[in-house]
PDB file of C-alpha atoms in Angstrom:
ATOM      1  CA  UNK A   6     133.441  84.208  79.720  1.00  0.00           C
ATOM      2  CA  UNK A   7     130.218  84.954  81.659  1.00  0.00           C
ATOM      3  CA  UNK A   8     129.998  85.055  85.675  1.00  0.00           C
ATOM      4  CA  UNK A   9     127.085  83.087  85.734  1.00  0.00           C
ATOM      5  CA  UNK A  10     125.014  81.285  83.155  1.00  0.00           C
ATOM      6  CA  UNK A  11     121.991  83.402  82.446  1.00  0.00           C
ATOM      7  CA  UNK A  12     122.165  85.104  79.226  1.00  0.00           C
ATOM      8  CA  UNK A  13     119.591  87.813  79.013  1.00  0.00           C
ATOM      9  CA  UNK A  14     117.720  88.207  75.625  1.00  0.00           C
ATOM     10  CA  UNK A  15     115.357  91.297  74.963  1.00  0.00           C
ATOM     11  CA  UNK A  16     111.819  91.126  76.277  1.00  0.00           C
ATOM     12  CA  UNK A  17     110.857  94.141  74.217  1.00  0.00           C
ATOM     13  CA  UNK A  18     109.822  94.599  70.772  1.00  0.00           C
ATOM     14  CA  UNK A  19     113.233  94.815  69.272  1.00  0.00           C
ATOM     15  CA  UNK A  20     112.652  93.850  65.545  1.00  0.00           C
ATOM     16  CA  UNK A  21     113.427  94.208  61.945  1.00  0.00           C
ATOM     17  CA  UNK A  22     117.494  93.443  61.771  1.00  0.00           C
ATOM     18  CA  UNK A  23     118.404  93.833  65.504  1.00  0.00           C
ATOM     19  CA  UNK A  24     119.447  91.207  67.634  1.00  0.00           C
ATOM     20  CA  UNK A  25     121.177  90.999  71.086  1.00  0.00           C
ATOM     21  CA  UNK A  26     121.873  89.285  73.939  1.00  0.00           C
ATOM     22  CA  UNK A  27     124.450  89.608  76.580  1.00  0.00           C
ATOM     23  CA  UNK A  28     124.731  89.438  80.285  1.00  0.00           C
ATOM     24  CA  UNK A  29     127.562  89.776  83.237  1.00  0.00           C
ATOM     25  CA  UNK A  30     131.187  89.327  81.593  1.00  0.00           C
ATOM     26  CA  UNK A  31     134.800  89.581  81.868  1.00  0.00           C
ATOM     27  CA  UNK A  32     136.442  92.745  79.616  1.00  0.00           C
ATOM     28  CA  UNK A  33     139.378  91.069  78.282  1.00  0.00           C
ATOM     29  CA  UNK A  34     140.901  93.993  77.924  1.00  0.00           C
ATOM     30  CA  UNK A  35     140.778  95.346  81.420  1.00  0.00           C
ATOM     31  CA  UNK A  36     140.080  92.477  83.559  1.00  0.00           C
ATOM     32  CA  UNK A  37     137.286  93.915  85.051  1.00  0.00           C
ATOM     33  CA  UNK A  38     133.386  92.861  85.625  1.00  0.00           C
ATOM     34  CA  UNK A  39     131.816  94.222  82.863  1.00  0.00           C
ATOM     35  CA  UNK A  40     128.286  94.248  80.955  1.00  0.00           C
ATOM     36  CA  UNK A  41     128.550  92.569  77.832  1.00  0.00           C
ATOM     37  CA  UNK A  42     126.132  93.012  74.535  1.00  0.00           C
ATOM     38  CA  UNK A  43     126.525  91.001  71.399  1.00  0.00           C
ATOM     39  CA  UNK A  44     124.430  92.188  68.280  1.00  0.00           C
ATOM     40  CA  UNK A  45     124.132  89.151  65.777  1.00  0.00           C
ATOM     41  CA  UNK A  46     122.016  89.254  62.490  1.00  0.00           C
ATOM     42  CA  UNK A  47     118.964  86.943  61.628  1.00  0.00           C
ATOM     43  CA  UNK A  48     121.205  83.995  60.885  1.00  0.00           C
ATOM     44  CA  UNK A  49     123.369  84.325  63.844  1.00  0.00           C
ATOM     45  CA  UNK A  50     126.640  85.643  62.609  1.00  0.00           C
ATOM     46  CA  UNK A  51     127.948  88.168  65.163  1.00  0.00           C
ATOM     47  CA  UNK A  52     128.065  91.643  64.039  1.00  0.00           C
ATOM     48  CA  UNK A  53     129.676  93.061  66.883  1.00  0.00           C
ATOM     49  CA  UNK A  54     130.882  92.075  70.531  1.00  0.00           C
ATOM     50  CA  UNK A  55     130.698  95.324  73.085  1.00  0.00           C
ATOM     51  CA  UNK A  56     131.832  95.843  76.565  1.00  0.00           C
ATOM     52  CA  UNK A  57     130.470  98.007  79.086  1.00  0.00           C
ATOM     53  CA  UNK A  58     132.230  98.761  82.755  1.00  0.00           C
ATOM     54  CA  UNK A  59     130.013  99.256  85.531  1.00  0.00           C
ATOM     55  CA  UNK A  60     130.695 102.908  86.248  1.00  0.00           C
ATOM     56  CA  UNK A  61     131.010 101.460  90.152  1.00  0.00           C
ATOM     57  CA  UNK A  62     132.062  97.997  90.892  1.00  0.00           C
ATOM     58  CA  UNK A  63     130.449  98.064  94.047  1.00  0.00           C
ATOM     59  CA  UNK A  64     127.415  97.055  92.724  1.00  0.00           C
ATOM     60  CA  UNK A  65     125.104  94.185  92.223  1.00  0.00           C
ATOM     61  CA  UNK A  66     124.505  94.911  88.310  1.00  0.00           C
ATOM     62  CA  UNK A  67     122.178  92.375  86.264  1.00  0.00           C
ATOM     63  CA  UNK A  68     121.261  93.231  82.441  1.00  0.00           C
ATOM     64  CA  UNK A  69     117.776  93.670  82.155  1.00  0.00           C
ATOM     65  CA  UNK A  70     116.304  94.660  78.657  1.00  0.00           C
ATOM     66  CA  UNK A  71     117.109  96.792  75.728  1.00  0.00           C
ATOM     67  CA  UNK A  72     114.854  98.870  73.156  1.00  0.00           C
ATOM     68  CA  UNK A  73     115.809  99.544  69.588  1.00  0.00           C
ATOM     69  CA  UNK A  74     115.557 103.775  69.519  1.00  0.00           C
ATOM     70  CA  UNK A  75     114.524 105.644  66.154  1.00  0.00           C
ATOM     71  CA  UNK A  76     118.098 106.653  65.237  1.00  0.00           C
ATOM     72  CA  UNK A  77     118.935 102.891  64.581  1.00  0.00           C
ATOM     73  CA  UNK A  78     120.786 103.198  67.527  1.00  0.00           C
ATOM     74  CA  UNK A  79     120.041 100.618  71.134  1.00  0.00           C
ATOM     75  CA  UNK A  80     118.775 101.798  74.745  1.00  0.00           C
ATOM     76  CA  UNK A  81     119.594  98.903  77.246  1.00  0.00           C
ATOM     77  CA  UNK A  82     118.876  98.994  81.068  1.00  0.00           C
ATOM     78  CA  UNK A  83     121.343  96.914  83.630  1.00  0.00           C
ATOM     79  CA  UNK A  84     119.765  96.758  87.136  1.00  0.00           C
ATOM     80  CA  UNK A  85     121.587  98.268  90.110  1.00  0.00           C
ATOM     81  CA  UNK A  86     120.140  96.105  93.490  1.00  0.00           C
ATOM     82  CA  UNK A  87     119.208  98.461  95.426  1.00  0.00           C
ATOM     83  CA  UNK A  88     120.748 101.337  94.374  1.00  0.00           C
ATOM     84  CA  UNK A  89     118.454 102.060  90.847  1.00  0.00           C
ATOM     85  CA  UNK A  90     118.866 101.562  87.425  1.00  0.00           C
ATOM     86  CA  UNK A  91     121.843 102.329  84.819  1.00  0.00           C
ATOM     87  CA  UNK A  92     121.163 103.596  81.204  1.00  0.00           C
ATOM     88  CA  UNK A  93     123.329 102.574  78.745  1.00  0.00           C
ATOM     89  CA  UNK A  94     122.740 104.163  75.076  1.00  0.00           C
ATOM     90  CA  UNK A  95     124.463 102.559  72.397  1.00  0.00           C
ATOM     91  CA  UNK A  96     124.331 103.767  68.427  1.00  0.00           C
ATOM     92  CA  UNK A  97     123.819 100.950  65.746  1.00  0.00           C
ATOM     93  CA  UNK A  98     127.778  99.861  66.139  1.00  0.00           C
ATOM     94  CA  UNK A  99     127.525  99.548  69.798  1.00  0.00           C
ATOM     95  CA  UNK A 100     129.803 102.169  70.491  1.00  0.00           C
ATOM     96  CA  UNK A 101     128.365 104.333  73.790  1.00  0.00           C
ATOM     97  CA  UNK A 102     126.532 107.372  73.380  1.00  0.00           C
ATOM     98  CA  UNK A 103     126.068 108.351  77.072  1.00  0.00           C
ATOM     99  CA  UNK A 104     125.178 106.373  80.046  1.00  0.00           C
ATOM    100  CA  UNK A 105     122.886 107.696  83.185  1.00  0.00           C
ATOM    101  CA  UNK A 106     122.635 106.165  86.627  1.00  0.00           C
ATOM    102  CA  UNK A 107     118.670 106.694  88.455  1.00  0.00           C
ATOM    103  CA  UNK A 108     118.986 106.447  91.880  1.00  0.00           C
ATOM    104  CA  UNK A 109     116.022 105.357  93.229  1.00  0.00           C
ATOM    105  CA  UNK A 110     117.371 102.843  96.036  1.00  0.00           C
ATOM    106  CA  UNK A 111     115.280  99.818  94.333  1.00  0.00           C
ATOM    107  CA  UNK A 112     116.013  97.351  92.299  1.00  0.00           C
ATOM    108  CA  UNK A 113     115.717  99.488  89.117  1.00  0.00           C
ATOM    109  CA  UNK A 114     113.263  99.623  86.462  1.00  0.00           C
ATOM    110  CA  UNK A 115     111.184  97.218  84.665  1.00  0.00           C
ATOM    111  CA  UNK A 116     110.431  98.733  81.388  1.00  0.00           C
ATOM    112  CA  UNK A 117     111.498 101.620  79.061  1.00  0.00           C
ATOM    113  CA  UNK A 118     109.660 103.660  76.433  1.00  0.00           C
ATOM    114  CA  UNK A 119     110.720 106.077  73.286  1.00  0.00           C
ATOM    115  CA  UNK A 120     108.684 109.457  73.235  1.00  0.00           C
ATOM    116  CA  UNK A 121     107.825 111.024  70.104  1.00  0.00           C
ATOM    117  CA  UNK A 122     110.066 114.341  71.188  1.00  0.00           C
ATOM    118  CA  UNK A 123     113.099 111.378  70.841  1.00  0.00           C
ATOM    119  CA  UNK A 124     113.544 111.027  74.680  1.00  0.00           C
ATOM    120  CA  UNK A 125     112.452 108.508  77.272  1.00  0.00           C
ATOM    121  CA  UNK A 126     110.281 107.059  79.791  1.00  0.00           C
ATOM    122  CA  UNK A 127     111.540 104.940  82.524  1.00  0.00           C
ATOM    123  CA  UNK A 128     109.072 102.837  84.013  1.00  0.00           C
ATOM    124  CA  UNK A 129     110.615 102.426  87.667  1.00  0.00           C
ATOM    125  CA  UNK A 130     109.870 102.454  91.668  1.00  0.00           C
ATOM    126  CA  UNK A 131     110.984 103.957  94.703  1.00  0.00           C
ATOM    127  CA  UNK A 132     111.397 103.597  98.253  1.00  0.00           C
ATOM    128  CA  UNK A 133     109.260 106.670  99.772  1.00  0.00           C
ATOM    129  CA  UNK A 134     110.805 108.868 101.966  1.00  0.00           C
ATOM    130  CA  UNK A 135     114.654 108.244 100.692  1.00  0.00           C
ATOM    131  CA  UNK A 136     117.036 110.962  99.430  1.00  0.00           C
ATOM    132  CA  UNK A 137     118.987 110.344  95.771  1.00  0.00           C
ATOM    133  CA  UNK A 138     121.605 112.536  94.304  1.00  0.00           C
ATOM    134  CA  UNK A 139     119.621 112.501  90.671  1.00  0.00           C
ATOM    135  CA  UNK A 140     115.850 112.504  91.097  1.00  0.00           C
ATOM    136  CA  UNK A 141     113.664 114.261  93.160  1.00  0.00           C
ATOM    137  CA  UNK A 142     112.558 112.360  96.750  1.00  0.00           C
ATOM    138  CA  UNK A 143     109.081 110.358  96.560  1.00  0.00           C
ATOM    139  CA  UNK A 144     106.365 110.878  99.476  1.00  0.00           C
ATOM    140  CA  UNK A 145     107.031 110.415 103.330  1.00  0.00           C
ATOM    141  CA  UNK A 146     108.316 107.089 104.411  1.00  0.00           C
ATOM    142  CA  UNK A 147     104.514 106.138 105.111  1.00  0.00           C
ATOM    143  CA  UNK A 148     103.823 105.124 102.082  1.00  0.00           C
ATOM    144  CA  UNK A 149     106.658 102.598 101.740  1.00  0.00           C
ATOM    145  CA  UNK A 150     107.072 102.320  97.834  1.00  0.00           C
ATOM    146  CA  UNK A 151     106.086 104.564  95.386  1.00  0.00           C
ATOM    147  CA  UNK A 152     105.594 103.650  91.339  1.00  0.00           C
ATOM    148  CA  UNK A 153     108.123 106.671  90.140  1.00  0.00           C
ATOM    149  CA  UNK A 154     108.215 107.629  86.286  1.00  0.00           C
ATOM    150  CA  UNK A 155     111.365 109.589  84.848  1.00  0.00           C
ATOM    151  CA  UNK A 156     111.651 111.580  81.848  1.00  0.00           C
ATOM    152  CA  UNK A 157     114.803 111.309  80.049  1.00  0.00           C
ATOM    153  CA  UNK A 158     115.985 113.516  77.154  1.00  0.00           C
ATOM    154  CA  UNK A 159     117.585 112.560  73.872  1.00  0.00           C
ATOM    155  CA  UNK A 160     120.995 113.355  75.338  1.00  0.00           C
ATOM    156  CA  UNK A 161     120.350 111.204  78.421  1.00  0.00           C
ATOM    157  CA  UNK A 162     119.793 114.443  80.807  1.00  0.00           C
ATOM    158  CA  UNK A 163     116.521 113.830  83.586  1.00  0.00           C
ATOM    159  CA  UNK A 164     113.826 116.177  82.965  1.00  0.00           C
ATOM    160  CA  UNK A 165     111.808 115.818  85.252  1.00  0.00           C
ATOM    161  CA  UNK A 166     110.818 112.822  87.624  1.00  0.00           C
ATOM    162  CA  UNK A 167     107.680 112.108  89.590  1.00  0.00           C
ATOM    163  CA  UNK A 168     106.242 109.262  91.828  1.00  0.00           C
ATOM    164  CA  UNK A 169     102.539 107.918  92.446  1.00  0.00           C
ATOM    165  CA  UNK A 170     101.063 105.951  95.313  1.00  0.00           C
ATOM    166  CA  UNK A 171      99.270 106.038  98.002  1.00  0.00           C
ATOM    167  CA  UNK A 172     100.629 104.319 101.634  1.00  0.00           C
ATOM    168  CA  UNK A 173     100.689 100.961 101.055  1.00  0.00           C
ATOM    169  CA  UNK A 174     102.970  99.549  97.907  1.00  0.00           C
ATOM    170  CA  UNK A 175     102.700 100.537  94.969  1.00  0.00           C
ATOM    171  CA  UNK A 176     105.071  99.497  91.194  1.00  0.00           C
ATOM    172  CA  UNK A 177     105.238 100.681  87.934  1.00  0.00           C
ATOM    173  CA  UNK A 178     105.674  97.872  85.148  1.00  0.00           C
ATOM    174  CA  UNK A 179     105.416  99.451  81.349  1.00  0.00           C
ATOM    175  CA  UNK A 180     103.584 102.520  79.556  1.00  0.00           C
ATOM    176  CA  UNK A 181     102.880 104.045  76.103  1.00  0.00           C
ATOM    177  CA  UNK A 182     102.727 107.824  74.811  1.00  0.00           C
ATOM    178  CA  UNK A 183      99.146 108.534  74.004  1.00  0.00           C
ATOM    179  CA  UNK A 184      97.792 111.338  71.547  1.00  0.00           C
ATOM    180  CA  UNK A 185      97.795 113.796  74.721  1.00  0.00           C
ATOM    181  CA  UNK A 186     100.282 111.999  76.804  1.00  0.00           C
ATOM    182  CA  UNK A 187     101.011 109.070  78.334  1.00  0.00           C
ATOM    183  CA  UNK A 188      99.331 105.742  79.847  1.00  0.00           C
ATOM    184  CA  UNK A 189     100.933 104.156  82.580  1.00  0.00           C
ATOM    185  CA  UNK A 190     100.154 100.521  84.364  1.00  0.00           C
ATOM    186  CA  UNK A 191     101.373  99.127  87.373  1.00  0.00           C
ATOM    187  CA  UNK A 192      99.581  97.298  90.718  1.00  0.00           C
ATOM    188  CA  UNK A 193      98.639  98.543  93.894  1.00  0.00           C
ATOM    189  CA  UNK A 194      98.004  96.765  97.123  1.00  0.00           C
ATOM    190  CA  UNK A 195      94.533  96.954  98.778  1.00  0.00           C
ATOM    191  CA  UNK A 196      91.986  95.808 100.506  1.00  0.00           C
ATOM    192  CA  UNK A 197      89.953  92.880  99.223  1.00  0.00           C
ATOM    193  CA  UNK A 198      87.522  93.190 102.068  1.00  0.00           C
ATOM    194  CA  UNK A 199      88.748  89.280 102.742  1.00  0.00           C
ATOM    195  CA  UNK A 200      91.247  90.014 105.723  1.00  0.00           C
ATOM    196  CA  UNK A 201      93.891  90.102 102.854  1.00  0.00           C
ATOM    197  CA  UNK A 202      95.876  92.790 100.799  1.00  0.00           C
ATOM    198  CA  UNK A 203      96.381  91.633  97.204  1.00  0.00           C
ATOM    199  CA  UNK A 204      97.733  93.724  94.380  1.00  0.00           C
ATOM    200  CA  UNK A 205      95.519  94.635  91.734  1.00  0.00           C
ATOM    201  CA  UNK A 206      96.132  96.230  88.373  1.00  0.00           C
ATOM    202  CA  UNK A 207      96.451 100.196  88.717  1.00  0.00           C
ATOM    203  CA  UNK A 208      96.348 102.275  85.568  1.00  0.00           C
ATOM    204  CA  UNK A 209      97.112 105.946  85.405  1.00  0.00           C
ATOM    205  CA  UNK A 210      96.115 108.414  82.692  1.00  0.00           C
ATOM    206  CA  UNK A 211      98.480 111.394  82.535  1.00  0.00           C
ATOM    207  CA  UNK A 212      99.594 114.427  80.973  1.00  0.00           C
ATOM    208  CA  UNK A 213     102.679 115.574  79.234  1.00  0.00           C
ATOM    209  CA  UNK A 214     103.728 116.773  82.706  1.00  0.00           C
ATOM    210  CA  UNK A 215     103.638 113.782  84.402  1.00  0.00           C
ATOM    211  CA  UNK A 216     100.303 115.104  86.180  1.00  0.00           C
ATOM    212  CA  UNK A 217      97.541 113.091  87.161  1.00  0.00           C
ATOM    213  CA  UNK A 218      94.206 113.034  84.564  1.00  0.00           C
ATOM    214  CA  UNK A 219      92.922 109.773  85.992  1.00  0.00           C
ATOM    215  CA  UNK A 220      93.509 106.789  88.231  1.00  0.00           C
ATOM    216  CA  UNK A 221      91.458 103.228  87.896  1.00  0.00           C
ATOM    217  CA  UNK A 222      92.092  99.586  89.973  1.00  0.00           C
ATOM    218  CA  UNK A 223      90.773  96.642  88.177  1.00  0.00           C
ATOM    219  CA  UNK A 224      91.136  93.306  89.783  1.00  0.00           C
ATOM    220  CA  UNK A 225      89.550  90.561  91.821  1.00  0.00           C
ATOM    221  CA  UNK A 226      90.273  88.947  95.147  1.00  0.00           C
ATOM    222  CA  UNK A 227      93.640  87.268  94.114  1.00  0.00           C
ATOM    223  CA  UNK A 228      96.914  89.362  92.602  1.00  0.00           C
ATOM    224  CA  UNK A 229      96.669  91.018  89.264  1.00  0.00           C
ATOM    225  CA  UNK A 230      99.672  92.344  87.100  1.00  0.00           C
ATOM    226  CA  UNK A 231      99.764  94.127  83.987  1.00  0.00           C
ATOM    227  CA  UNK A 232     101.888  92.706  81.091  1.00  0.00           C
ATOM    228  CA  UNK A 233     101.502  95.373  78.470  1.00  0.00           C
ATOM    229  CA  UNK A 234      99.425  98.341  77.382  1.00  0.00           C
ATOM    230  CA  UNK A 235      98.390  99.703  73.778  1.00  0.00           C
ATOM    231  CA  UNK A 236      96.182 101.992  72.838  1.00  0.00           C
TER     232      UNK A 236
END
């Protein structure tokens, strides 16, 4: 029993013997609004059905994407409209392991990345200027939105969180771990010189830190986006 009919499927490399979908449901069991996740194996036999209560109904919650972590276990992402993004992290029987809500007063993040020290990157955004109870502020209100990445430990604890832009608007989309830290893409608005402000791909090179090595635009005189990055 879904509350509306988009299912959401993985958009991530989640391979070998997992499968899942799921979307916004009804917990039998408690009659409340509820994210559900069903794993199923290559030949479509259910393997388990799991239900997840939004830790506050208040919001406006819609299942994003999922990533299969190294302990066999599942990382999935529900987005919280403009309030930020909820964690949910689920071991290989779908049973929770912890859960952790960003607030980054957006409409939460748009990809998520395993680090070789077993914790996470969250690819996400921010509205400059705002206050959030668990991650540090972005730059004045100036410079409108801010790409923001967050560091995440194993146990689903922030480590550290830190945003990038300039004063126009600026998004993170996806990112990898590199040998010496980590590669992050997103767009930035600018200038084409044509009376007209079009995003173009913005990549950032940075440390273990979060720290800036280098910053590069690439683009033309129409919009750019970045899919995906490898090294």
């Amino acid at each position: 029993t879904c509350f509306d009919d988009k299912l959401w499927i993985d958009r991530n490399a989640i391979d070998g013997p997992i499968y899942l979908f799921g979307g916004r449901r009804h917990n039998p069991e408690t009659g409340n609004a509820c994210i559900g996740l069903t794993r199923i194996d290559e030949d479509g036999n259910t393997i388990w059905n799991r239900y997840y209560d939004i830790p506050n109904r208040r919001y406006e919650e819609k299942p994003y994407g999922a990533i299969a972590t190294d302990d066999d276990g599942i990382l999935a992402w529900v987005d919280l409209y403009g309030v930020g993004v909820w964690l949910i992290k689920l071991d290989s029987l779908g049973n929770m392991e912890w859960d952790l809500i960003i607030e980054t007063a957006t409409e939460g993040a748009y990809d998520l990345y395993q680090t070789r020290d077993e914790g996470y990157l969250v690819f996400t955004n921010s509205i400059a200027g705002s206050t959030y109870g668990s991650v540090t502020p972005c730059h004045p209100a100036t410079n409108i939105l801010d790409g923001m990445l967050v560091k995440v430990s194993k146990d689903g604890s922030i480590e550290w969180n830190k945003c990038y832009g300039g004063t126009g608007i600026e998004r993170f989309y996806t990112g990898i771990e590199t040998g010496d830290g980590y590669l992050v893409a997103g767009t930035s608005f600018t200038d084409d010189g044509d009376d007209h402000f079009d995003h173009d791909i913005w990549l950032l090179r940075l440390n273990y830190d979060g720290d800036t090595i280098w910053s590069r635009l690439y683009g033309g005189t129409g919009n750019e986006e970045p899919i995906r990055v490898f090294q």
